[in-house]
Coordinates of C-alpha atoms in Angstrom, one line a residue:
M636 CA -9.4 -34.6 46.0
N637 CA -7.3 -36.0 48.6
P638 CA -8.6 -39.7 48.6
N639 CA -7.4 -39.9 51.9
S640 CA -9.6 -36.8 53.0
L641 CA -12.3 -38.2 51.0
S642 CA -12.0 -41.7 53.4
R643 CA -11.9 -40.0 56.4
A644 CA -14.8 -37.9 55.9
T645 CA -16.9 -41.2 54.4
R646 CA -15.8 -43.0 57.7
Q647 CA -16.4 -40.3 60.0
G648 CA -20.3 -40.1 58.4
G649 CA -20.9 -43.3 58.6
R650 CA -19.5 -43.6 62.2
H651 CA -22.4 -40.8 62.6
A652 CA -25.2 -42.5 60.5
G653 CA -24.6 -45.7 62.3
P654 CA -25.6 -44.5 66.2
L655 CA -28.1 -42.1 64.5
A656 CA -29.8 -45.3 63.2
L657 CA -29.2 -47.1 66.1
A658 CA -30.8 -44.6 68.1
I659 CA -33.7 -44.6 66.1
A660 CA -34.3 -48.2 66.4
I661 CA -33.6 -48.0 70.3
L662 CA -36.6 -45.6 70.3
Q663 CA -39.0 -47.2 68.0
A664 CA -38.2 -50.4 70.4
P665 CA -40.5 -49.5 73.2
T666 CA -43.8 -49.4 70.7
V667 CA -42.7 -52.5 69.6
L668 CA -41.8 -54.0 73.1
S669 CA -45.1 -52.3 74.6
A670 CA -47.1 -54.5 71.8
E671 CA -45.5 -57.5 72.9
V672 CA -45.0 -57.1 76.3
S673 CA -48.9 -56.7 76.5
G674 CA -49.4 -60.3 75.7
A675 CA -46.0 -61.4 77.6
T676 CA -46.7 -63.0 81.0
G677 CA -43.3 -64.1 82.0
A678 CA -39.4 -64.1 82.5
N679 CA -38.9 -65.8 79.6
D680 CA -40.9 -63.6 77.4
I681 CA -39.0 -60.6 79.0
A682 CA -35.5 -62.3 78.2
D683 CA -36.7 -63.2 74.7
L684 CA -37.7 -59.8 73.8
K685 CA -34.0 -58.5 75.4
R686 CA -32.4 -60.8 73.0
A687 CA -34.1 -59.5 69.9
L688 CA -33.3 -56.1 71.1
A689 CA -29.2 -57.1 71.5
D690 CA -29.9 -58.7 68.0
M691 CA -30.8 -55.5 66.4
R692 CA -28.6 -53.6 68.1
Q693 CA -25.7 -56.0 67.1
Q694 CA -27.0 -55.7 63.0
Y695 CA -26.7 -52.2 63.0
E696 CA -23.3 -52.6 64.1
A697 CA -22.6 -55.1 61.6
R698 CA -23.7 -52.8 59.0
I699 CA -21.3 -49.9 60.5
D700 CA -18.8 -52.7 59.9
A701 CA -19.2 -53.3 56.5
L702 CA -19.8 -49.6 55.5
E703 CA -16.1 -49.7 57.1
V704 CA -15.0 -52.6 55.0
R705 CA -16.5 -50.7 52.1
I706 CA -14.2 -47.3 52.7
R707 CA -11.0 -49.6 52.9
R708 CA -11.9 -51.2 49.4
A709 CA -12.1 -47.6 48.1
E710 CA -8.7 -46.6 50.0
V711 CA -7.2 -49.6 48.4
K712 CA -8.3 -48.9 45.0
A713 CA -7.2 -45.4 45.7
A714 CA -4.1 -46.7 46.6
S715 CA -3.7 -48.9 43.2
A716 CA -4.0 -45.5 41.5
E717 CA -1.4 -43.6 43.3
T718 CA 1.2 -46.5 43.1
R719 CA 0.4 -47.6 39.9
A720 CA 4.1 -45.6 38.5
S721 CA 5.7 -47.1 41.0
G722 CA 5.4 -50.4 40.6
N723 CA 3.1 -51.7 43.3
A724 CA -0.2 -52.5 41.3
A725 CA 0.6 -56.7 41.4
R726 CA 1.2 -56.2 45.2
I727 CA -2.0 -53.7 45.7
E728 CA -4.3 -56.0 43.9
A729 CA -3.4 -59.0 46.3
Q730 CA -4.4 -56.7 49.0
A731 CA -7.7 -55.9 47.3
E732 CA -8.4 -59.2 46.5
Q733 CA -8.2 -60.1 50.5
T734 CA -10.2 -57.1 51.2
T735 CA -13.0 -58.2 48.5
Y736 CA -13.2 -61.8 50.6
A737 CA -13.5 -59.5 53.7
A738 CA -16.3 -57.5 52.4
Q739 CA -18.4 -60.6 51.8
A740 CA -17.7 -61.8 55.6
P741 CA -21.3 -62.3 57.6
V742 CA -21.3 -60.9 60.7
P743 CA -22.5 -63.4 63.3
T744 CA -25.3 -62.5 66.4
G745 CA -26.4 -64.3 68.8
G746 CA -29.8 -64.5 67.4
A747 CA -31.2 -67.5 65.4
Q748 CA -32.7 -65.3 62.9
S749 CA -29.2 -63.4 62.3
R750 CA -27.3 -66.8 62.3
A751 CA -30.0 -68.1 59.9
N752 CA -29.2 -64.6 57.2
A753 CA -25.4 -64.5 57.8
F754 CA -25.2 -67.2 55.1
N755 CA -25.3 -65.0 52.2
P756 CA -23.1 -66.0 49.2
A757 CA -22.3 -64.6 46.1
I758 CA -23.9 -67.1 43.4
S759 CA -23.3 -66.7 39.6
L760 CA -23.9 -68.9 36.3
V761 CA -21.8 -69.0 33.5
L762 CA -23.3 -70.1 30.2
Q763 CA -21.3 -71.3 26.9
G764 CA -22.2 -72.7 23.6
T765 CA -20.1 -73.6 20.5
G766 CA -20.8 -74.5 17.2
A767 CA -17.7 -76.1 15.5
A768 CA -16.8 -77.2 11.7
Y769 CA -13.9 -79.6 10.9
S770 CA -12.3 -80.2 7.6
R771 CA -11.0 -83.5 8.9
N772 CA -12.7 -86.3 11.4
P773 CA -12.6 -84.8 14.7
D774 CA -12.5 -88.4 16.2
D775 CA -8.9 -89.0 14.7
W776 CA -7.3 -86.1 16.3
H777 CA -4.3 -87.0 18.8
L778 CA -1.4 -85.6 19.6
P779 CA 1.8 -87.8 17.9
G780 CA 4.7 -88.3 20.9
F781 CA 2.1 -87.5 23.9
Q782 CA -0.3 -89.5 26.0
A783 CA -3.2 -87.0 25.6
G784 CA -5.7 -87.7 28.7
G785 CA -7.8 -86.3 31.3
E786 CA -10.0 -84.0 29.0
A787 CA -7.9 -83.3 26.2
G788 CA -9.9 -83.6 22.7
L789 CA -11.5 -81.2 20.0
K790 CA -14.9 -80.0 20.9
S791 CA -17.8 -81.9 19.2
E792 CA -19.0 -81.0 16.2
G793 CA -21.9 -78.8 15.3
L794 CA -23.8 -76.9 17.4
S795 CA -23.6 -78.1 21.3
L796 CA -23.9 -76.8 24.7
D797 CA -20.4 -76.0 26.1
E798 CA -19.2 -76.0 29.8
T799 CA -21.7 -74.5 32.4
E800 CA -20.4 -73.2 35.3
L801 CA -22.4 -72.9 38.5
T802 CA -20.4 -70.9 41.6
A803 CA -20.9 -69.7 45.4
S804 CA -18.6 -67.9 46.9
A805 CA -18.7 -66.3 50.4
S806 CA -16.7 -65.4 53.2
V807 CA -17.2 -68.5 56.2
D808 CA -15.9 -65.9 59.1
N809 CA -13.2 -63.3 59.2
W810 CA -10.8 -66.6 59.0
F811 CA -11.7 -68.1 55.9
Y812 CA -13.2 -67.7 52.4
G813 CA -14.8 -70.3 50.8
Q814 CA -15.6 -71.3 46.9
A815 CA -17.4 -73.9 44.7
T816 CA -17.5 -74.3 41.3
L817 CA -19.9 -77.2 39.7
G818 CA -19.5 -77.5 36.1
L819 CA -21.5 -79.1 33.5
H820 CA -21.4 -80.1 30.1
Q821 CA -22.2 -83.0 27.6
H822 CA -20.5 -86.2 27.0
E823 CA -21.7 -88.8 24.3
G824 CA -25.7 -87.5 24.4
E825 CA -25.3 -87.2 28.1
T826 CA -24.7 -84.4 31.1
E827 CA -22.4 -85.0 33.3
V828 CA -21.6 -82.5 36.4
H829 CA -18.5 -82.5 38.5
V830 CA -17.0 -80.6 41.0
E831 CA -14.3 -78.3 39.5
E832 CA -13.2 -76.2 42.5
A833 CA -14.4 -76.2 46.2
F834 CA -11.9 -74.7 48.5
L835 CA -11.4 -72.4 51.5
D836 CA -8.8 -69.7 51.6
S837 CA -7.6 -68.4 54.8
L838 CA -7.8 -64.7 55.5
S839 CA -6.0 -63.6 58.8
L840 CA -2.6 -65.5 58.7
P841 CA 0.0 -63.0 59.5
G842 CA 3.4 -62.3 57.5
G843 CA 1.9 -62.6 54.2
L844 CA 1.3 -66.6 54.9
G845 CA -1.7 -67.8 52.9
V846 CA -3.1 -71.4 52.8
R847 CA -5.9 -72.6 50.4
L848 CA -7.5 -76.3 51.1
G849 CA -9.5 -78.6 49.4
R850 CA -10.0 -79.3 45.3
F851 CA -8.6 -76.0 43.1
F852 CA -6.6 -75.7 39.8
P853 CA -3.1 -75.9 40.9
E854 CA -0.5 -73.1 39.8
V855 CA 1.4 -75.0 36.8
G856 CA 2.2 -72.2 34.6
Y857 CA 0.0 -69.5 34.1
G858 CA -3.3 -70.8 32.2
N859 CA -4.2 -73.7 34.1
T860 CA -5.9 -71.4 37.2
K861 CA -7.8 -70.0 34.7
H862 CA -11.5 -71.0 34.0
A863 CA -12.7 -71.5 30.8
H864 CA -14.9 -68.8 30.4
A865 CA -12.1 -66.6 31.1
W866 CA -9.9 -67.8 28.2
D867 CA -9.0 -65.5 25.1
F868 CA -9.7 -68.0 22.7
V869 CA -12.2 -71.1 22.6
D870 CA -10.2 -73.9 23.2
A871 CA -7.1 -74.8 25.2
P872 CA -3.5 -74.1 24.0
L873 CA -1.6 -77.4 22.6
T874 CA 0.3 -77.6 25.7
G875 CA -2.7 -77.6 27.8
Q876 CA -4.0 -80.5 26.0
A877 CA -0.5 -82.2 25.9
F878 CA 0.9 -82.0 29.5
L879 CA -2.5 -81.1 31.8
G880 CA -5.1 -82.9 30.2
K881 CA -6.8 -79.6 29.0
Q882 CA -6.5 -78.4 32.8
Y883 CA -5.6 -79.9 35.6
H884 CA -7.2 -79.7 38.7
D885 CA -6.9 -82.0 42.2
D886 CA -7.6 -82.0 45.9
G887 CA -4.7 -80.8 48.3
V888 CA -3.5 -78.0 50.5
R889 CA -1.7 -75.0 48.9
L890 CA 0.5 -72.9 51.0
S891 CA 2.0 -69.1 49.8
W892 CA 4.1 -66.7 51.2
L893 CA 3.6 -62.8 49.7
A894 CA 6.8 -61.0 49.9
P895 CA 7.3 -57.9 51.7
V896 CA 8.2 -55.8 48.8
D897 CA 7.4 -53.3 46.3
N898 CA 6.9 -55.3 44.1
Y899 CA 4.8 -58.5 43.5
L900 CA 6.5 -61.8 44.6
E901 CA 4.9 -64.6 45.7
F902 CA 5.8 -68.4 46.5
G903 CA 3.9 -71.4 47.1
V904 CA 4.2 -75.5 47.4
E905 CA 0.9 -77.6 46.7
A906 CA 0.7 -80.9 48.0
L907 CA -1.6 -82.9 46.3
R908 CA -3.8 -86.1 46.3
G909 CA -2.8 -86.9 42.8
E910 CA -6.1 -88.4 41.4
E911 CA -6.4 -86.5 37.9
F912 CA -4.2 -86.2 34.9
P913 CA -1.2 -86.0 34.5
A914 CA -0.9 -87.5 38.0
S915 CA -3.2 -90.5 38.4
G916 CA -4.1 -93.4 40.8
G917 CA -4.3 -90.9 43.7
S918 CA -2.6 -91.7 47.0
D919 CA -3.1 -91.9 50.7
Q920 CA -0.1 -90.2 52.0
I921 CA -0.1 -86.9 54.0
L922 CA 1.8 -85.3 50.9
G923 CA -0.3 -86.7 48.7
G924 CA 0.7 -88.1 45.2
A925 CA 2.1 -84.9 43.5
Q926 CA 3.6 -82.1 44.4
N927 CA 3.8 -78.5 43.0
W928 CA 6.5 -75.7 43.8
F929 CA 5.8 -72.2 41.8
A930 CA 7.0 -68.6 42.0
R931 CA 5.8 -65.3 40.4
F932 CA 7.0 -61.9 39.9
G933 CA 5.1 -59.0 38.8
A934 CA 5.6 -55.1 38.1
D935 CA 4.6 -52.1 36.2
V936 CA 7.1 -50.5 34.0
G937 CA 5.9 -47.2 33.7
T938 CA 2.5 -45.8 33.7
D939 CA 1.5 -48.2 30.5
H940 CA 3.3 -51.4 31.2
S941 CA 3.2 -54.2 33.5
F942 CA 4.1 -57.7 33.5
L943 CA 3.7 -61.2 34.8
V944 CA 6.6 -63.8 35.0
G945 CA 6.1 -67.1 37.0
L946 CA 8.1 -70.7 37.0
S947 CA 6.8 -73.9 38.5
H948 CA 7.7 -77.4 38.9
L949 CA 4.9 -80.5 39.4
R950 CA 6.7 -83.9 40.6
A951 CA 3.9 -87.0 40.2
K952 CA 4.2 -90.7 40.5
P953 CA 1.5 -91.8 38.3
E954 CA -0.5 -95.2 38.5
G955 CA -1.9 -96.3 35.2
R956 CA -2.7 -92.9 33.8
S957 CA -4.8 -93.6 31.3
S958 CA -4.4 -92.4 27.7
G959 CA -7.9 -91.8 26.8
H960 CA -10.9 -90.0 27.7
S961 CA -13.3 -92.3 29.9
H962 CA -16.3 -91.4 32.0
E963 CA -17.8 -94.6 32.2
G964 CA -15.0 -96.7 33.9
G965 CA -14.4 -98.3 30.7
E966 CA -11.4 -100.4 30.2
E967 CA -8.1 -98.5 29.3
T968 CA -6.0 -99.1 26.1
F969 CA -2.8 -98.0 27.2
A970 CA -1.6 -97.3 31.0
F971 CA 1.6 -95.7 32.2
T972 CA 3.1 -96.1 35.3
G973 CA 6.2 -94.3 36.5
D974 CA 8.0 -90.8 37.3
S975 CA 6.7 -87.6 35.7
N976 CA 8.4 -84.3 36.3
L977 CA 6.8 -81.4 34.3
T978 CA 8.3 -77.9 34.6
A979 CA 6.6 -74.8 33.4
A980 CA 7.6 -71.1 32.4
S981 CA 5.2 -68.1 31.7
L982 CA 5.3 -64.5 30.7
V983 CA 2.5 -62.2 30.2
W984 CA 3.0 -58.5 29.0
K985 CA 0.4 -55.9 29.4
W986 CA 0.0 -52.5 27.9
A987 CA -2.9 -49.8 28.1
P988 CA -2.6 -46.2 27.6
D989 CA -1.9 -44.8 31.4
G990 CA -3.4 -47.7 32.8
N991 CA -6.8 -47.2 31.3
T992 CA -7.9 -50.8 29.9
T993 CA -11.4 -49.2 28.5
D994 CA -10.8 -48.5 25.0
R995 CA -7.4 -49.8 23.9
N996 CA -4.8 -52.4 25.2
F997 CA -2.5 -55.6 24.1
V998 CA -2.0 -58.5 26.0
L999 CA 1.2 -60.7 25.1
Q1000 CA 1.2 -64.2 26.8
G1001 CA 3.3 -67.2 26.5
E1002 CA 4.4 -70.3 28.2
Y1003 CA 7.3 -73.0 27.9
F1004 CA 7.0 -76.5 29.0
H1005 CA 9.6 -79.0 29.6
R1006 CA 8.5 -83.0 30.9
D1007 CA 10.8 -86.1 31.9
E1008 CA 9.2 -89.5 32.0
A1009 CA 10.1 -92.6 32.6
G1010 CA 8.1 -96.0 33.4
R1011 CA 6.3 -98.5 31.9
V1012 CA 2.9 -98.3 29.6
D1013 CA 0.8 -101.9 30.2
F1014 CA -1.7 -102.7 27.0
Q1015 CA -4.7 -104.4 27.3
N1016 CA -7.1 -105.3 24.9
N1017 CA -11.1 -104.2 25.2
N1018 CA -11.8 -107.7 26.0
G1019 CA -8.7 -108.2 27.8
A1020 CA -7.8 -111.4 26.2
G1021 CA -4.3 -109.9 25.2
T1022 CA -1.5 -108.0 27.2
A1023 CA 1.4 -106.3 26.1
L1024 CA 4.4 -104.2 28.4
L1025 CA 6.2 -101.5 26.6
S1026 CA 9.4 -99.6 28.6
Y1027 CA 9.1 -95.7 28.0
D1028 CA 11.4 -93.1 28.7
G1029 CA 10.5 -89.6 27.1
A1030 CA 11.5 -85.8 27.1
Q1031 CA 8.9 -83.7 25.8
Q1032 CA 8.6 -79.7 25.1
G1033 CA 6.2 -77.2 24.4
A1034 CA 5.4 -73.6 24.1
Y1035 CA 2.7 -71.0 22.5
L1036 CA 2.7 -67.7 21.9
Q1037 CA -0.6 -65.3 21.7
G1038 CA -1.1 -61.8 21.3
V1039 CA -4.7 -59.9 22.1
Y1040 CA -5.6 -56.8 21.2
Q1041 CA -8.3 -54.6 22.1
F1042 CA -8.8 -52.1 19.2
L1043 CA -12.4 -50.6 20.5
P1044 CA -14.4 -50.5 23.4
G1045 CA -16.0 -54.5 23.1
W1046 CA -13.7 -55.1 20.3
R1047 CA -10.8 -57.8 20.5
A1048 CA -8.6 -59.7 17.8
G1049 CA -6.4 -62.4 18.7
I1050 CA -3.3 -64.9 17.1
R1051 CA -1.9 -67.7 19.0
Y1052 CA 0.8 -70.2 17.5
D1053 CA 1.2 -73.5 19.5
R1054 CA 3.7 -76.2 18.8
L1055 CA 4.7 -79.5 20.8
W1056 CA 8.0 -81.8 20.6
S1057 CA 9.0 -85.1 21.9
N1058 CA 11.9 -87.6 22.0
N1059 CA 10.5 -90.5 23.6
D1060 CA 12.7 -94.1 23.7
V1061 CA 9.9 -96.7 23.7
Q1062 CA 10.1 -100.4 23.5
V1063 CA 7.8 -103.5 23.6
L1064 CA 9.3 -105.8 26.4
S1065 CA 6.2 -108.3 25.8
N1066 CA 3.3 -109.2 23.6
T1067 CA 0.7 -111.7 24.7
G1068 CA -2.2 -112.8 22.8
T1069 CA -2.6 -108.8 21.7
G1070 CA -3.2 -110.2 17.9
E1071 CA -0.9 -106.8 17.2
T1072 CA 2.7 -106.6 16.0
D1073 CA 5.3 -104.7 17.7
D1074 CA 5.2 -101.9 15.5
A1075 CA 1.4 -101.7 15.2
L1076 CA 1.3 -101.5 19.1
L1077 CA 4.0 -98.7 19.4
E1078 CA 2.3 -96.8 16.6
E1079 CA -1.2 -97.1 18.7
S1080 CA 0.5 -95.8 21.8
H1081 CA 0.9 -92.5 20.4
L1082 CA 4.2 -91.9 22.2
L1083 CA 6.3 -92.1 18.5
G1084 CA 7.1 -88.7 17.7
E1085 CA 7.3 -88.8 14.1
H1086 CA 5.3 -85.5 13.3
D1087 CA 5.7 -82.2 15.7
P1088 CA 2.3 -81.3 16.5
H1089 CA 1.5 -77.5 15.9
R1090 CA -1.1 -74.8 15.1
W1091 CA -1.9 -71.5 13.8
T1092 CA -5.0 -69.5 15.3
L1093 CA -7.1 -66.6 14.7
M1094 CA -9.7 -65.1 16.5
T1095 CA -12.0 -62.1 17.0
D1096 CA -14.5 -61.2 19.6
Y1097 CA -17.1 -58.7 20.9
S1098 CA -18.4 -57.9 24.5
N1099 CA -21.6 -56.1 24.4
S1100 CA -20.7 -55.9 28.2
E1101 CA -19.2 -57.6 30.9
F1102 CA -22.0 -60.4 30.9
S1103 CA -21.5 -61.4 27.5
R1104 CA -19.2 -62.3 24.9
F1105 CA -19.4 -63.5 21.2
R1106 CA -16.3 -64.9 19.5
L1107 CA -15.2 -66.0 16.1
Q1108 CA -12.3 -68.6 15.5
Y1109 CA -10.1 -69.8 12.8
A1110 CA -7.8 -72.2 13.1
R1111 CA -5.1 -74.3 10.6
D1112 CA -4.2 -77.1 12.8
Y1113 CA -1.5 -79.1 12.3
S1114 CA -1.6 -81.7 15.3
T1115 CA -2.2 -84.9 13.9
S1116 CA -0.2 -85.0 10.8
G1117 CA 1.1 -82.8 8.1
N1118 CA -2.4 -82.3 6.4
G1119 CA -3.8 -79.5 8.1
D1120 CA -7.2 -79.5 9.3
N1121 CA -9.4 -75.9 8.8
Q1122 CA -11.3 -75.7 11.9
F1123 CA -14.2 -72.9 12.4
L1124 CA -15.7 -72.0 15.7
L1125 CA -18.5 -70.1 16.9
Q1126 CA -18.7 -69.5 20.6
Y1127 CA -21.3 -67.4 23.2
I1128 CA -20.4 -66.8 27.1
M1129 CA -23.4 -65.8 28.8
S1130 CA -22.4 -64.7 32.8
F1131 CA -25.5 -64.3 35.4
G1132 CA -25.1 -62.6 39.1
S1133 CA -22.4 -61.9 40.8
H1134 CA -18.6 -62.5 39.4
G1135 CA -15.6 -61.4 41.2
A1136 CA -12.9 -59.9 38.9
H1137 CA -10.8 -62.1 37.3
T1138 CA -6.7 -62.3 38.2
Y1139 CA -3.6 -60.9 36.3

């Protein structure tokens, strides 16, 4: 059947059903009014009843509008199916995402009760747990040649509750969509809560323009914007650990433009506060302490294949960027201040027979990172008795390539290889009262690239539904030294409530 014909019929049915429901409500209204007017003895009471009737009329009109939005969503999905072979799928996906936002929009009315009911966000909860075993001490894990900060590191050994995410999202009105995600995780025996994301997206800007305001994951590479429960492996690639502190989120504003072409083409710029690793220190300037530029292009190749390529550049001026993971405001050992420029390129290629991912599909994903940094590194003993100053000029690279194949409904298997390289020039300029030799300071800084970290990872997982997943993973990790670490991980991921579809 022609999707357009189906849409017109549905629209006409919705239009007829709306006035009919409204007429029934109005016919029933006199009964309600007679009961209430019998006890009403003033013009104010009559006015209240008129407002109640107006609210009732607006509620039915809002339902009609909601039906039209659902029809529009069905039309977009039908258009996506029809145009997949012509290379428009990525653009259609972007349109569908905007329509999804609009479908959640509350329609304000004049009554107080209606305004109270207008706030009705979609709420979801994601629970994650892991069991980890290592052949080497995970406390000794580090990345030679890299100042790993943020949340970088291995998962806790043994059984543990991994990061739990609580998300609420809704359209504020026809102009803005909002989403907030709180993350809860265990660190050193204590539960910590932090705001992962809290942002507003524009819905009505013309010419393909879009604005995001608040806290979000910047478009640095491909994987940085993915929440942990959407990863294909238990842990982040070594590139994420080394260059982004596992995952980079910051406060700021994003301006993007979706080009009016047949395929998917988007450009964007982000002005960020620069509070989090790989930036640090924050900034009170209007353009923030970090800026990121990105571009993405995607298209379909026949009916079975599609791809997405991306390029980004993050510029930051870290001030006192720590080299460790600290939550209690404790004194840091090494702190970098200077200039940092990070460039990332990504490629994602997807295959599914006739575009149907239900039974079989394959995803090939890879990223390459290059970072140039120059500045100073300040060292201070934990007791504050000694200080040292190091000069640092570094060029670092990293890449990973992974493939994930779904061979049966619900069953997947994947393999990943990641590697890091560094070429750093580090020298001790001063060393006062530290009790350490210059060579020892250089060794402890972890900036000497005497070894190239690399790792092989295998995984298999099973999803009983879109709301549950169990995963088994093994890695042979040569991150710290040439003596490999055997890493075994078990993971479960459970989702509750409304949860939007993940991006491409």
